[in-house]
XYZ file of C-alpha atoms in Angstrom:
558
model
C 85.093 126.789 5.236
C 83.929 125.619 1.414
C 83.055 122.100 2.710
C 81.215 123.113 5.807
C 78.808 125.180 3.891
C 78.523 122.593 1.519
C 77.225 120.015 3.964
C 75.322 122.592 5.710
C 73.167 122.895 2.128
C 72.793 119.122 1.689
C 69.746 117.786 2.601
C 68.431 114.336 3.685
C 64.458 114.056 3.119
C 61.873 111.682 4.503
C 58.460 111.846 3.856
C 55.615 109.556 5.521
C 51.733 110.282 5.980
C 51.927 108.989 9.564
C 52.816 112.125 11.799
C 54.107 109.934 14.182
C 56.334 107.892 12.068
C 57.300 110.746 10.258
C 58.824 112.483 13.396
C 60.433 109.469 14.793
C 62.312 108.917 11.443
C 63.261 112.784 11.360
C 64.497 112.585 14.857
C 66.422 109.123 14.649
C 68.266 110.889 11.365
C 69.164 114.193 12.723
C 70.570 112.228 15.881
C 73.180 110.868 13.904
C 73.460 112.837 10.892
C 72.250 116.373 12.203
C 75.523 117.976 12.577
C 76.706 117.612 8.883
C 73.254 117.310 7.021
C 70.140 119.377 7.261
C 67.239 116.757 7.758
C 63.834 117.749 6.354
C 60.500 115.799 6.657
C 57.340 115.763 4.918
C 53.788 114.210 5.596
C 52.638 113.840 1.903
C 54.113 113.049 -1.636
C 52.962 116.441 -3.063
C 54.346 118.477 -0.090
C 57.676 116.306 -0.515
C 57.793 117.554 -4.227
C 57.008 121.056 -3.618
C 59.999 120.954 -0.861
C 62.431 119.268 -3.654
C 61.614 122.177 -5.997
C 62.204 124.595 -4.043
C 65.649 123.139 -2.456
C 66.579 122.599 -6.366
C 65.941 126.506 -7.261
C 67.942 127.397 -3.868
C 71.033 125.268 -5.547
C 70.810 122.859 -2.400
C 71.984 119.268 -2.805
C 69.885 116.222 -1.659
C 71.680 113.316 -1.004
C 69.163 110.454 0.187
C 65.547 110.463 0.182
C 63.560 107.885 2.173
C 59.783 107.712 1.314
C 56.861 105.483 2.965
C 55.151 103.334 0.490
C 51.868 103.571 1.988
C 50.431 107.050 1.311
C 47.193 107.990 0.256
C 46.791 110.293 -3.127
C 50.657 109.186 -4.100
C 52.262 105.936 -2.712
C 56.165 106.204 -2.368
C 56.851 104.722 -5.694
C 55.227 107.230 -7.487
C 56.408 109.719 -5.299
C 60.009 108.554 -5.752
C 59.386 108.377 -9.448
C 58.437 112.225 -9.884
C 61.357 112.849 -6.851
C 63.790 111.584 -9.820
C 63.288 113.953 -12.195
C 63.848 116.744 -9.578
C 67.254 115.132 -7.848
C 68.198 111.903 -10.173
C 71.322 111.762 -8.324
C 69.930 111.155 -4.789
C 69.831 107.858 -3.305
C 66.384 106.366 -3.049
C 64.898 104.345 -0.104
C 61.337 103.202 0.268
C 60.354 102.333 3.966
C 57.794 99.435 3.702
C 56.074 96.404 5.767
C 57.135 93.019 5.036
C 53.618 92.808 3.419
C 55.055 94.946 0.777
C 58.263 93.959 -0.233
C 57.143 92.425 -3.577
C 56.171 96.418 -4.216
C 59.601 97.327 -3.170
C 61.541 94.828 -5.480
C 59.119 96.214 -8.437
C 60.285 99.727 -7.295
C 64.125 98.790 -8.380
C 63.140 98.939 -11.818
C 60.216 101.862 -11.752
C 62.910 104.141 -9.331
C 66.064 102.896 -9.633
C 65.570 102.215 -5.776
C 68.750 101.680 -3.951
C 67.124 99.939 -0.872
C 64.190 99.198 0.738
C 63.922 99.410 4.350
C 61.417 97.117 6.444
C 59.477 99.200 9.324
C 59.917 99.308 12.380
C 63.666 100.113 11.994
C 64.444 99.929 15.534
C 67.133 99.660 16.309
C 68.595 102.667 14.360
C 71.977 101.410 14.968
C 71.706 97.895 13.306
C 68.888 98.587 10.850
C 68.761 102.311 9.867
C 72.299 103.912 10.498
C 74.331 101.179 8.118
C 72.069 101.586 5.085
C 72.088 105.187 5.088
C 76.072 105.281 5.855
C 76.510 103.408 2.519
C 73.868 105.655 0.660
C 75.612 108.463 1.578
C 79.157 107.009 0.870
C 77.709 106.137 -2.700
C 76.518 109.661 -3.089
C 79.692 111.260 -2.310
C 81.677 108.948 -4.412
C 79.203 109.645 -7.559
C 80.201 113.604 -7.251
C 76.864 114.397 -7.188
C 75.918 114.074 -10.738
C 72.683 112.559 -12.345
C 73.058 109.066 -13.814
C 71.112 108.718 -16.560
C 69.579 105.750 -17.221
C 70.088 102.818 -19.766
C 67.130 101.637 -21.817
C 66.086 98.206 -22.476
C 63.196 97.769 -25.379
C 62.539 93.932 -25.828
C 59.880 91.536 -25.896
C 58.587 89.776 -22.500
C 59.441 86.407 -24.012
C 62.583 86.893 -25.579
C 65.430 85.130 -23.853
C 67.921 87.804 -24.892
C 65.990 90.477 -23.689
C 65.885 88.389 -20.350
C 69.835 87.891 -20.392
C 70.549 91.300 -21.236
C 68.180 92.505 -18.038
C 69.881 90.283 -15.854
C 73.161 91.302 -16.879
C 72.325 94.896 -16.130
C 70.584 94.164 -12.928
C 73.437 92.001 -11.725
C 75.978 94.437 -12.562
C 74.238 97.238 -10.778
C 73.610 99.129 -13.604
C 70.415 101.226 -13.469
C 68.226 100.811 -16.603
C 64.678 101.109 -17.965
C 62.632 98.267 -19.591
C 60.209 98.869 -22.449
C 58.211 96.130 -23.911
C 58.299 96.224 -27.967
C 54.535 95.976 -27.557
C 53.920 99.291 -25.654
C 53.728 102.925 -27.204
C 56.993 103.856 -25.733
C 59.054 100.986 -26.941
C 57.848 101.139 -30.387
C 58.751 104.908 -30.004
C 62.228 103.977 -29.181
C 62.570 101.547 -31.713
C 61.604 103.818 -34.433
C 63.915 106.488 -33.380
C 66.898 104.094 -33.337
C 65.796 102.686 -36.912
C 65.759 99.340 -35.359
C 64.008 95.921 -36.211
C 61.274 94.831 -33.713
C 62.178 91.305 -35.071
C 65.855 91.670 -33.647
C 65.675 92.578 -29.950
C 66.689 93.627 -27.569
C 67.811 96.912 -28.239
C 69.852 98.763 -25.490
C 69.723 102.472 -26.026
C 72.919 103.912 -23.382
C 72.697 106.976 -21.826
C 74.845 108.769 -24.238
C 72.032 107.875 -27.050
C 74.290 105.095 -28.785
C 71.731 102.267 -29.507
C 72.878 98.682 -29.441
C 71.057 95.557 -31.192
C 71.334 92.416 -29.728
C 74.656 93.183 -27.676
C 77.082 90.547 -26.299
C 77.890 91.103 -22.950
C 81.216 92.295 -23.857
C 80.216 94.990 -26.217
C 77.159 96.045 -23.462
C 79.942 96.491 -20.532
C 81.960 98.842 -22.427
C 79.115 101.240 -23.323
C 77.790 101.059 -19.644
C 80.800 102.271 -17.830
C 82.221 98.595 -16.696
C 85.710 98.346 -16.914
C 86.561 95.816 -19.779
C 90.402 96.105 -20.111
C 93.159 95.724 -17.393
C 95.191 99.087 -16.754
C 98.011 97.282 -16.403
C 99.950 94.107 -18.149
C 101.403 92.702 -14.979
C 100.199 92.052 -11.429
C 100.832 90.844 -8.105
C 97.442 88.616 -7.876
C 94.884 87.669 -10.542
C 91.648 86.198 -9.047
C 89.501 84.800 -11.611
C 85.975 84.708 -11.006
C 83.952 87.200 -9.004
C 81.511 85.642 -6.522
C 82.253 85.374 -2.504
C 85.492 83.860 -2.835
C 86.887 85.891 -5.809
C 85.673 89.222 -4.196
C 87.288 87.912 -0.583
C 90.168 87.584 -2.156
C 90.080 90.895 -4.170
C 89.360 92.586 -0.557
C 92.281 91.064 1.199
C 94.669 91.222 -1.614
C 94.290 94.647 -2.494
C 94.060 95.511 1.139
C 97.473 93.896 2.084
C 99.183 96.041 -0.764
C 98.802 93.800 -3.606
C 98.348 94.962 -7.081
C 95.416 92.957 -7.897
C 92.906 92.447 -10.576
C 89.707 90.234 -10.443
C 88.286 89.214 -13.683
C 84.560 87.934 -13.973
C 82.894 86.454 -17.146
C 79.513 88.009 -16.591
C 78.696 89.370 -12.981
C 80.158 89.643 -9.541
C 78.348 87.944 -6.890
C 78.492 84.641 -8.555
C 75.605 82.120 -7.623
C 75.224 83.839 -3.995
C 74.862 87.177 -5.973
C 71.542 86.051 -7.312
C 70.041 85.028 -3.881
C 67.138 86.518 -2.903
C 67.987 86.606 0.731
C 70.835 84.916 2.721
C 69.842 84.443 6.275
C 72.584 82.667 8.075
C 75.472 84.828 6.884
C 77.581 86.100 10.072
C 76.760 89.507 10.889
C 73.519 90.073 9.469
C 70.868 88.885 11.536
C 67.890 90.073 9.315
C 69.210 88.322 6.389
C 70.894 90.112 3.335
C 69.981 89.701 -0.324
C 72.875 88.424 -2.470
C 72.993 91.668 -4.607
C 73.448 93.884 -1.592
C 76.290 91.671 -0.415
C 77.745 91.450 -3.701
C 77.746 95.344 -4.135
C 78.926 96.006 -0.881
C 81.922 93.605 -1.428
C 82.443 95.089 -4.683
C 82.781 98.760 -3.521
C 85.180 97.494 -0.584
C 87.605 96.065 -3.149
C 87.580 98.887 -5.239
C 88.185 101.251 -2.227
C 91.131 99.329 -1.528
C 92.515 99.769 -5.238
C 91.756 96.635 -6.862
C 90.573 96.877 -10.539
C 87.481 94.341 -11.560
C 87.083 93.625 -15.222
C 83.554 92.668 -16.172
C 82.370 90.471 -19.370
C 86.190 88.983 -19.783
C 86.026 85.342 -20.332
C 88.980 83.503 -19.466
C 90.127 80.647 -21.739
C 93.817 79.537 -20.626
C 96.362 79.723 -18.236
C 100.207 79.273 -18.799
C 103.354 79.261 -16.929
C 105.998 81.256 -18.560
C 108.919 81.445 -16.101
C 107.902 82.724 -12.818
C 105.136 84.576 -14.513
C 101.619 83.060 -14.553
C 99.899 84.150 -17.742
C 95.804 84.381 -18.118
C 94.722 84.481 -21.735
C 91.278 85.809 -22.761
C 88.997 84.977 -25.491
C 89.725 87.770 -27.579
C 93.566 86.466 -27.544
C 94.778 89.186 -25.324
C 96.433 88.257 -21.864
C 97.505 89.377 -18.703
C 100.225 88.260 -16.361
C 100.822 88.099 -12.757
C 103.214 86.516 -10.009
C 100.177 84.727 -9.027
C 96.707 83.587 -9.443
C 93.716 82.673 -7.408
C 90.972 80.474 -9.476
C 87.533 81.285 -7.697
C 85.260 80.406 -11.048
C 82.700 78.871 -8.662
C 80.036 76.582 -10.421
C 76.835 77.041 -12.417
C 73.618 75.040 -12.247
C 73.633 71.875 -14.182
C 71.073 72.309 -17.105
C 67.925 70.400 -16.862
C 67.891 67.794 -19.952
C 64.164 67.026 -20.340
C 62.941 67.509 -23.690
C 61.635 71.325 -24.449
C 63.422 72.688 -21.666
C 66.834 74.161 -23.802
C 64.313 75.868 -26.321
C 62.059 77.281 -23.568
C 64.791 78.633 -21.500
C 64.801 82.571 -20.987
C 61.323 82.120 -21.887
C 59.463 80.821 -18.972
C 62.256 78.243 -17.765
C 65.256 79.896 -15.981
C 68.466 78.765 -13.995
C 68.964 80.570 -10.731
C 66.586 82.944 -8.977
C 66.357 85.544 -12.239
C 64.937 88.558 -9.732
C 64.444 90.465 -12.805
C 61.712 87.971 -13.642
C 60.377 87.860 -10.034
C 57.836 90.657 -10.301
C 55.964 89.019 -12.911
C 55.249 86.203 -11.286
C 52.846 87.905 -8.829
C 49.479 85.693 -8.643
C 51.177 83.147 -10.714
C 51.746 79.277 -10.032
C 55.422 79.078 -9.906
C 57.459 75.731 -10.082
C 61.061 75.495 -8.653
C 63.340 72.554 -9.291
C 65.855 71.507 -6.408
C 66.004 70.895 -2.803
C 69.040 72.654 -1.775
C 69.682 76.006 0.085
C 69.296 77.952 -3.187
C 65.765 76.573 -4.292
C 64.678 77.245 -0.854
C 65.935 80.939 -0.628
C 63.839 81.089 -4.096
C 60.693 79.530 -2.898
C 60.126 81.533 0.157
C 61.387 84.736 -1.832
C 58.706 84.114 -4.805
C 56.191 82.841 -2.314
C 55.528 86.350 -1.136
C 53.784 87.243 -4.412
C 52.946 84.228 -6.245
C 49.882 82.564 -6.041
C 51.596 79.183 -5.290
C 54.905 77.787 -5.345
C 55.584 74.221 -5.849
C 58.984 72.836 -5.132
C 59.863 69.716 -7.430
C 62.144 67.561 -5.498
C 63.962 64.482 -6.646
C 64.704 63.061 -3.315
C 62.542 61.930 -0.506
C 62.577 65.059 1.481
C 64.413 68.101 1.760
C 66.277 67.386 5.149
C 69.170 65.928 3.193
C 70.174 68.836 1.167
C 68.619 72.124 2.582
C 69.158 74.009 5.472
C 66.812 73.508 8.794
C 65.755 77.410 8.759
C 64.727 77.230 5.345
C 62.592 73.973 5.899
C 61.114 75.730 8.783
C 59.920 78.698 6.274
C 58.764 76.448 3.842
C 56.427 74.087 5.951
C 55.256 77.604 7.853
C 54.394 79.180 4.025
C 50.517 78.285 3.277
C 51.340 78.751 -0.572
C 54.548 76.496 -1.082
C 54.033 72.802 -1.568
C 57.083 70.055 -1.575
C 56.583 67.450 -4.009
C 59.061 64.686 -3.118
C 60.287 62.185 -5.581
C 59.253 64.183 -8.795
C 61.008 64.892 -11.691
C 60.475 66.771 -14.866
C 59.550 64.967 -17.970
C 59.406 67.262 -20.613
C 58.504 71.461 -21.046
C 56.036 72.216 -23.531
C 55.120 75.931 -24.881
C 55.329 77.336 -28.376
C 56.093 81.167 -27.599
C 56.845 80.417 -23.989
C 56.648 77.978 -21.226
C 52.935 76.777 -20.887
C 52.772 73.394 -19.597
C 54.771 70.500 -17.714
C 55.166 67.038 -17.572
C 56.173 65.653 -14.279
C 57.269 62.180 -13.525
C 56.857 60.140 -10.133
C 60.289 59.100 -9.570
C 59.221 55.858 -8.112
C 55.760 54.693 -9.762
C 56.675 56.235 -13.204
C 53.300 57.613 -13.410
C 53.089 61.098 -15.201
C 51.189 64.209 -14.927
C 50.815 67.508 -17.035
C 50.138 70.702 -15.060
C 49.842 74.289 -16.586
C 52.844 76.451 -15.837
C 54.578 79.747 -17.261
C 57.402 79.746 -14.715
C 60.024 77.471 -13.984
C 63.460 78.068 -11.919
C 65.778 75.295 -12.060
C 68.595 74.944 -9.157
C 69.720 71.270 -9.729
C 73.250 70.731 -8.469
C 76.318 72.391 -9.727
C 78.974 71.880 -12.131
C 82.290 73.788 -11.802
C 83.277 76.240 -14.256
C 86.765 74.870 -15.108
C 86.680 72.905 -18.411
C 88.698 76.060 -19.991
C 91.629 75.040 -17.661
C 92.445 71.930 -19.438
C 95.257 70.204 -18.243
C 96.990 73.505 -16.795
C 95.917 71.932 -13.075
C 94.635 68.879 -11.559
C 91.492 68.317 -11.188
C 88.864 65.289 -10.109
C 86.921 63.058 -12.367
C 83.891 66.039 -11.907
C 85.981 68.913 -13.093
C 86.706 70.026 -9.260
C 90.207 71.668 -8.797
C 92.675 69.417 -6.808
C 94.786 71.561 -3.818
C 96.771 70.980 -1.027
C 96.763 67.557 0.327
C 93.944 66.526 -1.955
C 96.204 66.364 -4.797
C 97.062 62.962 -4.691
C 95.705 59.996 -2.758
C 98.226 59.842 -0.059
C 98.723 63.441 0.180
C 102.118 63.746 -1.227
C 103.036 66.448 -3.844
C 101.945 65.026 -7.411
C 105.147 63.717 -9.697
C 105.105 67.075 -11.827
C 105.655 69.280 -8.438
C 109.362 70.636 -8.876
C 109.623 72.614 -5.346
C 111.162 71.199 -2.125
C 108.159 72.340 0.087
C 104.756 70.324 -0.343
C 101.839 72.317 -1.616
C 100.120 74.896 0.536
C 96.566 74.116 1.394
C 94.755 75.809 -1.227
C 97.776 75.443 -3.734
C 96.864 73.919 -6.758
C 99.109 71.444 -9.020
C 100.954 74.622 -10.180
C 102.917 76.537 -8.023
C 101.596 80.095 -7.332
C 98.286 79.058 -8.512
C 95.878 78.611 -5.664
C 91.970 77.876 -5.878
C 89.151 79.135 -3.493
C 85.477 78.760 -3.365
C 83.300 76.262 -5.028
C 85.676 75.315 -7.517
C 87.833 73.689 -4.950
C 87.387 69.919 -4.552
C 85.685 68.700 -1.388
C 84.619 72.446 -0.547
C 81.848 73.586 1.881
C 79.615 74.996 -0.805
C 78.617 77.988 1.698
C 79.053 81.716 0.927
C 81.196 81.986 4.582
C 83.560 79.348 3.683
C 83.993 80.654 0.145
C 84.723 84.088 1.641
C 86.904 82.464 4.254
C 88.938 80.615 1.556
C 89.312 83.826 -0.402
C 90.889 85.503 2.557
C 93.191 82.490 3.326
C 94.328 82.023 -0.264
C 95.458 85.640 -0.184
C 97.554 84.742 2.945
C 99.144 81.740 1.371
C 99.836 83.957 -1.646
C 102.094 86.180 0.386
C 104.223 83.181 1.694
C 104.627 81.929 -1.641
C 105.802 85.326 -3.016
C 108.008 85.613 0.186
C 109.663 82.445 -0.815
C 109.839 83.056 -4.773
């Protein structure tokens, strides 16, 4: 009876100044949720805030708030910012037109936005209900408690500040950003007794002040798990990209005691993607962050442990155990290991780029910087899908986006659907046969020298923003000689272990290695770190699942 009473007092609130739209979304919400939740609608930000305050006084709970962005007097972001003070635990959705997606991205930092929903949302079964279902699940798992935000004080052109913001954003940790040049930022620095020359300053929800924190220190203070709960597991998954998350989901769901170890943030390169449009089951596309968060929640729901900011430095065989060593000297062991370490973007070796990294030069999408690119000229280096996705995303708000491509065209390395979108975007320019000769700037990036790869002619262009996507280097150096790798560092497995497809000389079992098994029995590889892999999200997830199937086969025969 108490559970039914609680549900009756739980509200989903929607606000839209267009009466027709307001009635339509309230109708769709009542159709699916009316039996379990009370649907409250308002037609202005002021009336919605008044309703929230009344609900608060009565002790009612608010699970989800959906607000239209374009409202007079008080837009959706302004309303959600005030609503945050009344019901900080409510999940927040911004209803927006396609042209306003930049505003929705900005709202992620301003009001800890959980989702933005494009209008129209027909059919609701595909576009509205799955979003609200996920948000209600997340809200229920939070025990309805407010989640105080972490505060970050830093300088606009500080590389350390940029990396901390990226770490928090990619790990779905709510935070508020304060510039050290602004009054509130200076007030927080004074309160913490911090030096403005040592940034960033991070203030955790419990009031702890961290100066220039390392990822491992930061992770431990913002609620991310960093220490394994046990010493021995059935399966250790190293790497939290699509392959690693796929392995964790399937391993845990099939009863294996599973721990996933990630050195920075789950999602890998795919998690930084602004929009993935060719992943099965998402006809309208999905951001890498959304896909990653769903996969992470799915893995933990099945019982997988996820450790963040733990750097793996070694892999050893100790009898039947596979021992994984960490940079702090600790270790964890398991019956089996899946290597899903993925790849990283290669560094641009042009003079000036290293010094300006994090200060105008960024590797990957760096979505935390995207809102600052509005009405700016942006340069993107690279011609594969990641570069194309970033170009299309940034073009929505940037004055211009220039793709610098070493090859003759995009056709050799980019999916056709992205090439079409780039050709249709009026503010995207593709410059083939062009490389970055050097980068210039004092406090931040100010200018690029570009070189024609054919004629050798150079040209200087003004630039404050450059995002680099130039190929992939496998994150496998830490393995040393533990498993066989090819000349580029990619891990060999199954029939690729030797040129003739036979087991390598050091293989000591009667059977041949399984398809994804490395030169060490019980150690498997999945995703981009594997030699000859497809370098696609869908194939990485599939390999993660396949590796778990092979782990079962290995364990049954051990």
